[in-house]
Coordinates of C-alpha atoms in Angstrom, one line a residue:
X1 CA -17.2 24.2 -43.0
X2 CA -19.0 27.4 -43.9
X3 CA -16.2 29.4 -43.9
X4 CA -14.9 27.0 -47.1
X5 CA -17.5 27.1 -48.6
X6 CA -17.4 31.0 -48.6
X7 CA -13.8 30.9 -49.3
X8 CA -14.9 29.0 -52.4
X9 CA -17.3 31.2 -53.9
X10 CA -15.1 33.3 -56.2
X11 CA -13.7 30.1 -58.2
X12 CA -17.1 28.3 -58.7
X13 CA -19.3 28.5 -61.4
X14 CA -21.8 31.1 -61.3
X15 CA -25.4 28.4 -60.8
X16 CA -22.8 26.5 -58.4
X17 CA -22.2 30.3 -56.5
X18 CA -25.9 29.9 -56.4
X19 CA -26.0 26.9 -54.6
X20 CA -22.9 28.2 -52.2
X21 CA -24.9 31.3 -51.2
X22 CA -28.0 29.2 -50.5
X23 CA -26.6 26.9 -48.0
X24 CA -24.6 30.2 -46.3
X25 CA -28.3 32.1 -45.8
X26 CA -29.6 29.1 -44.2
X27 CA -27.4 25.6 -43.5
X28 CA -30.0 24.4 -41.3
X29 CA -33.0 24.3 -43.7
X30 CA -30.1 23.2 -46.8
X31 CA -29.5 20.4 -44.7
X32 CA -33.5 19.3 -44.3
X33 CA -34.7 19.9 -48.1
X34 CA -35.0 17.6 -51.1
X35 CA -32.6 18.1 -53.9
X36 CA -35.8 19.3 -56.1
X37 CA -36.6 22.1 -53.8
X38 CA -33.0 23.4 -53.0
X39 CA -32.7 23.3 -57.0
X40 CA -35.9 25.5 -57.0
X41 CA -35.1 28.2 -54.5
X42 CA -31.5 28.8 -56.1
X43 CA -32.8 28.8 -59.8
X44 CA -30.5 26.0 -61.1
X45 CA -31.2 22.4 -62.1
X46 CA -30.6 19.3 -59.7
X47 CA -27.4 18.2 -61.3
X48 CA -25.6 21.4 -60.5
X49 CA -26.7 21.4 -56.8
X50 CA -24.4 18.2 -57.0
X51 CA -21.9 19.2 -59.3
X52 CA -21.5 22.2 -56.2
X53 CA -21.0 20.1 -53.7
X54 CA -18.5 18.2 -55.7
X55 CA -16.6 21.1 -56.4
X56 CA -16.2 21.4 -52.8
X57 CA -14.8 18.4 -51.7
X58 CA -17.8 16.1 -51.0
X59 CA -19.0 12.6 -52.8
X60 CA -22.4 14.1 -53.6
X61 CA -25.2 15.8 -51.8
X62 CA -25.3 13.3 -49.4
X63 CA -22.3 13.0 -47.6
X64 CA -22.3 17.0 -48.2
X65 CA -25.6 17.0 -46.1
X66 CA -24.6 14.8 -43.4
X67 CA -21.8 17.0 -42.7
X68 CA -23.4 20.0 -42.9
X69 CA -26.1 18.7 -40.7
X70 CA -22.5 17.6 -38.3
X71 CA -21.7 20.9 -38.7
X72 CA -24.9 22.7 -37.8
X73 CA -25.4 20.3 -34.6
X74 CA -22.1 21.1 -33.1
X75 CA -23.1 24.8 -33.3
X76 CA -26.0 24.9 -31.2
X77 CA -26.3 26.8 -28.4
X78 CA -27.0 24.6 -25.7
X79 CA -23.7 22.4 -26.7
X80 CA -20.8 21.7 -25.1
X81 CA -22.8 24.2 -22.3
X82 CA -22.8 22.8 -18.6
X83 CA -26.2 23.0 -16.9
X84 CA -27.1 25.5 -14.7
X85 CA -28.9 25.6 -11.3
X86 CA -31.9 27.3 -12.7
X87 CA -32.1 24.7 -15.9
X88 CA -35.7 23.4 -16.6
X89 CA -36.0 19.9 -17.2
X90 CA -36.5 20.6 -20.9
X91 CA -33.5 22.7 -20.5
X92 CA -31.4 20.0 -19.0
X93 CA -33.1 17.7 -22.1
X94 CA -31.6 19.6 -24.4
X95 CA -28.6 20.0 -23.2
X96 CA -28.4 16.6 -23.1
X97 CA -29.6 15.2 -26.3
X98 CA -27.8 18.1 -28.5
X99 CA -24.7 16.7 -27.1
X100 CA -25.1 13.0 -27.6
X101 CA -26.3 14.3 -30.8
X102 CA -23.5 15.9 -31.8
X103 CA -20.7 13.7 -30.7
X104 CA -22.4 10.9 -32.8
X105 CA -22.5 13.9 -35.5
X106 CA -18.9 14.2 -35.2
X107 CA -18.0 10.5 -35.3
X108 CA -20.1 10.4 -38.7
X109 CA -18.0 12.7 -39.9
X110 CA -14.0 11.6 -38.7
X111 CA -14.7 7.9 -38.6
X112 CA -11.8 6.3 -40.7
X113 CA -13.7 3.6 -43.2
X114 CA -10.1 1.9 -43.5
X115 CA -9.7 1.5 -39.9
X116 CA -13.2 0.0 -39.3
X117 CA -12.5 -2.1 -42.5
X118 CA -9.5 -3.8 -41.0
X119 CA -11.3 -4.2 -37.8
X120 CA -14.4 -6.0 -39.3
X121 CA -11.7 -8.3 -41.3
X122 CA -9.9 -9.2 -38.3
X123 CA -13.5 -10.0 -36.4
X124 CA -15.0 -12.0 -39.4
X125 CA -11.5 -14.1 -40.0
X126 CA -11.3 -15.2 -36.3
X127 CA -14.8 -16.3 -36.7
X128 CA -13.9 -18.4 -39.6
X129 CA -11.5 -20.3 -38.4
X130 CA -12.9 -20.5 -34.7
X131 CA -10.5 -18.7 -32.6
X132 CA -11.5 -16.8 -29.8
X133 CA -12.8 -13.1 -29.9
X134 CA -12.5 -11.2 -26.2
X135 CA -13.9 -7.8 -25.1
X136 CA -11.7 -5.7 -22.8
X137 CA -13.0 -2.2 -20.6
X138 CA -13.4 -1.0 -17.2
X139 CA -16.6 1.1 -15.7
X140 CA -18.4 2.5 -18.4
X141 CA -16.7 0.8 -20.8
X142 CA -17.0 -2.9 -19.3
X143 CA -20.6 -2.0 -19.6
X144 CA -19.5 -1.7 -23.6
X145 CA -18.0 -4.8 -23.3
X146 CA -20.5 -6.8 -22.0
X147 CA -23.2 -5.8 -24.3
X148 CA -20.4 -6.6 -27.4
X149 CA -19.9 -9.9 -25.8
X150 CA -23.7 -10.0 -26.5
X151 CA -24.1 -9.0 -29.8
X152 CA -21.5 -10.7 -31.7
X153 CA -22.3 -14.0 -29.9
X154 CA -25.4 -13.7 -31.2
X155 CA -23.9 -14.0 -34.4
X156 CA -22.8 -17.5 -33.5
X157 CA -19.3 -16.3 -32.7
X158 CA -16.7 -17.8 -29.9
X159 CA -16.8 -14.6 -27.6
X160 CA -16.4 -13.6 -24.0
X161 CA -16.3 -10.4 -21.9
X162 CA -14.2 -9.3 -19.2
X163 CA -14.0 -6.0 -17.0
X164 CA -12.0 -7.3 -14.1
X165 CA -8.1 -6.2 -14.9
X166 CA -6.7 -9.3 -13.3
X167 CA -8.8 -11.5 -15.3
X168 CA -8.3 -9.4 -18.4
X169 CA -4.5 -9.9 -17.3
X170 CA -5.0 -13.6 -17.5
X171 CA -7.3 -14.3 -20.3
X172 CA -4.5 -12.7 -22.6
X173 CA -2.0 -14.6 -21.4
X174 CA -3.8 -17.6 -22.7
X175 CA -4.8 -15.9 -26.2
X176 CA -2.8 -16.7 -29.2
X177 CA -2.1 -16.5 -33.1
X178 CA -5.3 -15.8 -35.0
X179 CA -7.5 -15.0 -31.7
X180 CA -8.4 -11.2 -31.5
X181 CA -9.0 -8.8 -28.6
X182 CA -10.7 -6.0 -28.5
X183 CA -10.0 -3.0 -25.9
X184 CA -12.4 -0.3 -24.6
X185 CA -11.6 3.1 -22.8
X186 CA -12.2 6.4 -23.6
X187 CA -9.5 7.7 -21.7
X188 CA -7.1 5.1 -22.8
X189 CA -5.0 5.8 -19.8
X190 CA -5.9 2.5 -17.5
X191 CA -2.9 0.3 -16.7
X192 CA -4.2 -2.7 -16.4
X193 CA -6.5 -2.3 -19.9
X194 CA -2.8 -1.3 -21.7
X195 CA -1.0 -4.7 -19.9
X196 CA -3.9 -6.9 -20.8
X197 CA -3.2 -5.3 -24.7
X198 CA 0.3 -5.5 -24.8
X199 CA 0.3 -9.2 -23.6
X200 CA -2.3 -10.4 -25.8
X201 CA -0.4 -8.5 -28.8
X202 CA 3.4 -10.1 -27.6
X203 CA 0.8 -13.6 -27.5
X204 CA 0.0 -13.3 -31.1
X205 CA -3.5 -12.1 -30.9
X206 CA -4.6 -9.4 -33.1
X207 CA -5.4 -6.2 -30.9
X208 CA -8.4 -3.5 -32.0
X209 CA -8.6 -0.5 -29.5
X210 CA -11.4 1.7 -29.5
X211 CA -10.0 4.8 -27.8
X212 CA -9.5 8.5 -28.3
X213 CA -6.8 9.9 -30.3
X214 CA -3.7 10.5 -28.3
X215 CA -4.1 8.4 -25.5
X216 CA -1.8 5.6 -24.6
X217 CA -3.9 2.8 -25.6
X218 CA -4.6 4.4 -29.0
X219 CA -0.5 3.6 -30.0
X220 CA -0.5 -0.1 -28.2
X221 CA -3.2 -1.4 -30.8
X222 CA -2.5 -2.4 -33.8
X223 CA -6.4 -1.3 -35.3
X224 CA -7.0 1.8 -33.7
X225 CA -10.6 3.4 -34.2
X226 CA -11.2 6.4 -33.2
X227 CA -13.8 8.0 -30.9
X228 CA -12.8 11.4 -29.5
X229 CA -15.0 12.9 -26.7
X230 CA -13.6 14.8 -24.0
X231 CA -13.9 13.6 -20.1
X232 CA -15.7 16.2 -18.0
X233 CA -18.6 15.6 -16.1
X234 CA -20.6 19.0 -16.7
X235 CA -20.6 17.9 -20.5
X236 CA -22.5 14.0 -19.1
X237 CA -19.1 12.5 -20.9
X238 CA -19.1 9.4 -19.1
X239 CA -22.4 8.3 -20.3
X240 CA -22.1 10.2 -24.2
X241 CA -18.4 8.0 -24.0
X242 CA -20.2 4.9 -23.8
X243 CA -22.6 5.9 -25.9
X244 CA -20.4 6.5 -29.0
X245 CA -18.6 3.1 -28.1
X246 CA -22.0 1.2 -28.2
X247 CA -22.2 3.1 -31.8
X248 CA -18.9 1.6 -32.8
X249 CA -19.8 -1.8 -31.7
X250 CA -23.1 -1.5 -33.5
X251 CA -21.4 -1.3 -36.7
X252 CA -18.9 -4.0 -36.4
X253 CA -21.4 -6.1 -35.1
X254 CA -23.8 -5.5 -38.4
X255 CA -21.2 -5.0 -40.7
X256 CA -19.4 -8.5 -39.8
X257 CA -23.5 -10.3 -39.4
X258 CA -23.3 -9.1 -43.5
X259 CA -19.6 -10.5 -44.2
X260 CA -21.0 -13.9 -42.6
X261 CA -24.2 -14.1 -44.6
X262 CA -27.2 -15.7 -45.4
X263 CA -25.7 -18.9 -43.0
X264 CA -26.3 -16.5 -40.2
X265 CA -30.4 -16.1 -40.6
X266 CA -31.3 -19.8 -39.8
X267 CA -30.1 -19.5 -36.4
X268 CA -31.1 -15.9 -35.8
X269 CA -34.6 -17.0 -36.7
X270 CA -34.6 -20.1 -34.0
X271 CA -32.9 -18.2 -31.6
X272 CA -35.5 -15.7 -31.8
X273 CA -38.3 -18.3 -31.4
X274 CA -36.7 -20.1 -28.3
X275 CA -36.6 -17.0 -26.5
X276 CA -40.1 -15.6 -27.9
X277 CA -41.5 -19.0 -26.3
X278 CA -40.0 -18.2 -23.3
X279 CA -41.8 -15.2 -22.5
X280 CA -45.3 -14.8 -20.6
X281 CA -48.3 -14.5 -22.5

């Protein structure tokens, strides 16, 4: 990203050069600052701090700063870095959190609106006309599964979870026209997850696949949305994996609570009370 923006320099306006050259001395702190104080230390007005990163390729300073902040994360040293015997616990912290960090970072930044769009559609039309939604994954990502399951039937919605195969196997042999399914697995590659996907797809059931780029799963959908983190065990994949799934469901879930509406908050509110009267005092 900063290596465009230097590339860009030469055709910018001078103020907007201004701008450019400020966020290349210090991205970090660019990212942090108000628009009135990054106007102030390159000596232009606020508009042209937006017009520059317009001229860039960004919607405004915004999305320019959440990307740059993307950008910034995924460059820090302890990233993408395995721990080491003589680690700290802070050290190991770190390590940690700047990698979660940074593959939710990354997501921000390659997430296809269209794609989550469709999917959020698909979810809100099944609920409309009461056909069944199902949640598909294995390991880490029946533990995905389970906790979608959760929060879209919350929402009131005709939901179930499984993370057996052979169930999954013959729960989609049952789905049919206007039920959806939706299938969870970072590595895409598990047999029975792809069967399950291809029968509720051949059944007429509409098929979303949250899955990285490439994998086999990611072609047998027909919503695929994309979450690309690489499997290795010294990076704590398994757990950032699920992670960044959770994140995914997290805005279906909201976005779809929105499409449904005010109808929704009736029963969110009593179902809140039955189970705060539930609890000990």
């Amino acid at each position: 990203m900063l290596d465009r923006i230097k590339a860009s320099l030469p055709s910018l306006a001078p103020a907007e050069q201004r701008v450019g050259k400020l966020v290349l001395q210090d991205p970090r702190a660019f990212a942090n600052l108000p628009v009135t104080e990054l106007a102030d230390r390159a000596h232009v007005s606020k508009p042209t701090v937006v017009r520059f990163c317009r001229s860039v390729g960004y919607d405004g300073l915004s999305d320019f700063k959440l990307k740059l902040a993307g950008s910034v994360s995924e460059g820090v040293p302890f990233i993408h870095r395995s721990v080491d015997a003589d680690d700290k616990t802070n050290d190991v912290a770190v390590k940690v959190i700047d990698n979660t960090v940074a593959a939710f970072l990354k997501y921000r930044n390659d997430a296809s609106s269209f794609a989550l769009d469709q999917a959020v559609q698909v979810l809100a039309e099944t609920h409309s006309t009461g056909k069944r939604i199902e949640f598909y994954g294995v390991g880490n990502s029946g533990i995905v599964a389970q906790d979608a399951q959760h929060k879209f039937f919350r929402l009131g919605m005709n939901t179930i979870a499984y993370s057996d195969g052979h169930m999954q196997v013959m729960s989609a042999s049952m789905l049919g026209k206007g039920d959806c399914v939706v299938v969870i697995s970072n590595s895409g590659r598990t047999r029975d997850l792809m069967d399950a996907c291809d029968i509720a797809r051949k059944r007429g059931a509409t098929t979303i696949v949250i899955t990285s780029s490439g994998s086999p799963l990611a072609t047998a959908g027909q919503i695929h949305l994309t979450a690309d983190h690489p499997e290795s065990y010294d990076r704590y994949s398994p757990m950032v994996s699920r992670l960044l799934h959770l994140l995914i469901i997290d805005i279906l879930a909201t976005t779809v609570a929105l499409r449904i509406g005010e109808s929704l908050q009736p029963a969110l509110r009593e179902m809140k009370n039955n189970l705060r009267s539930k609890r000990y005092t």
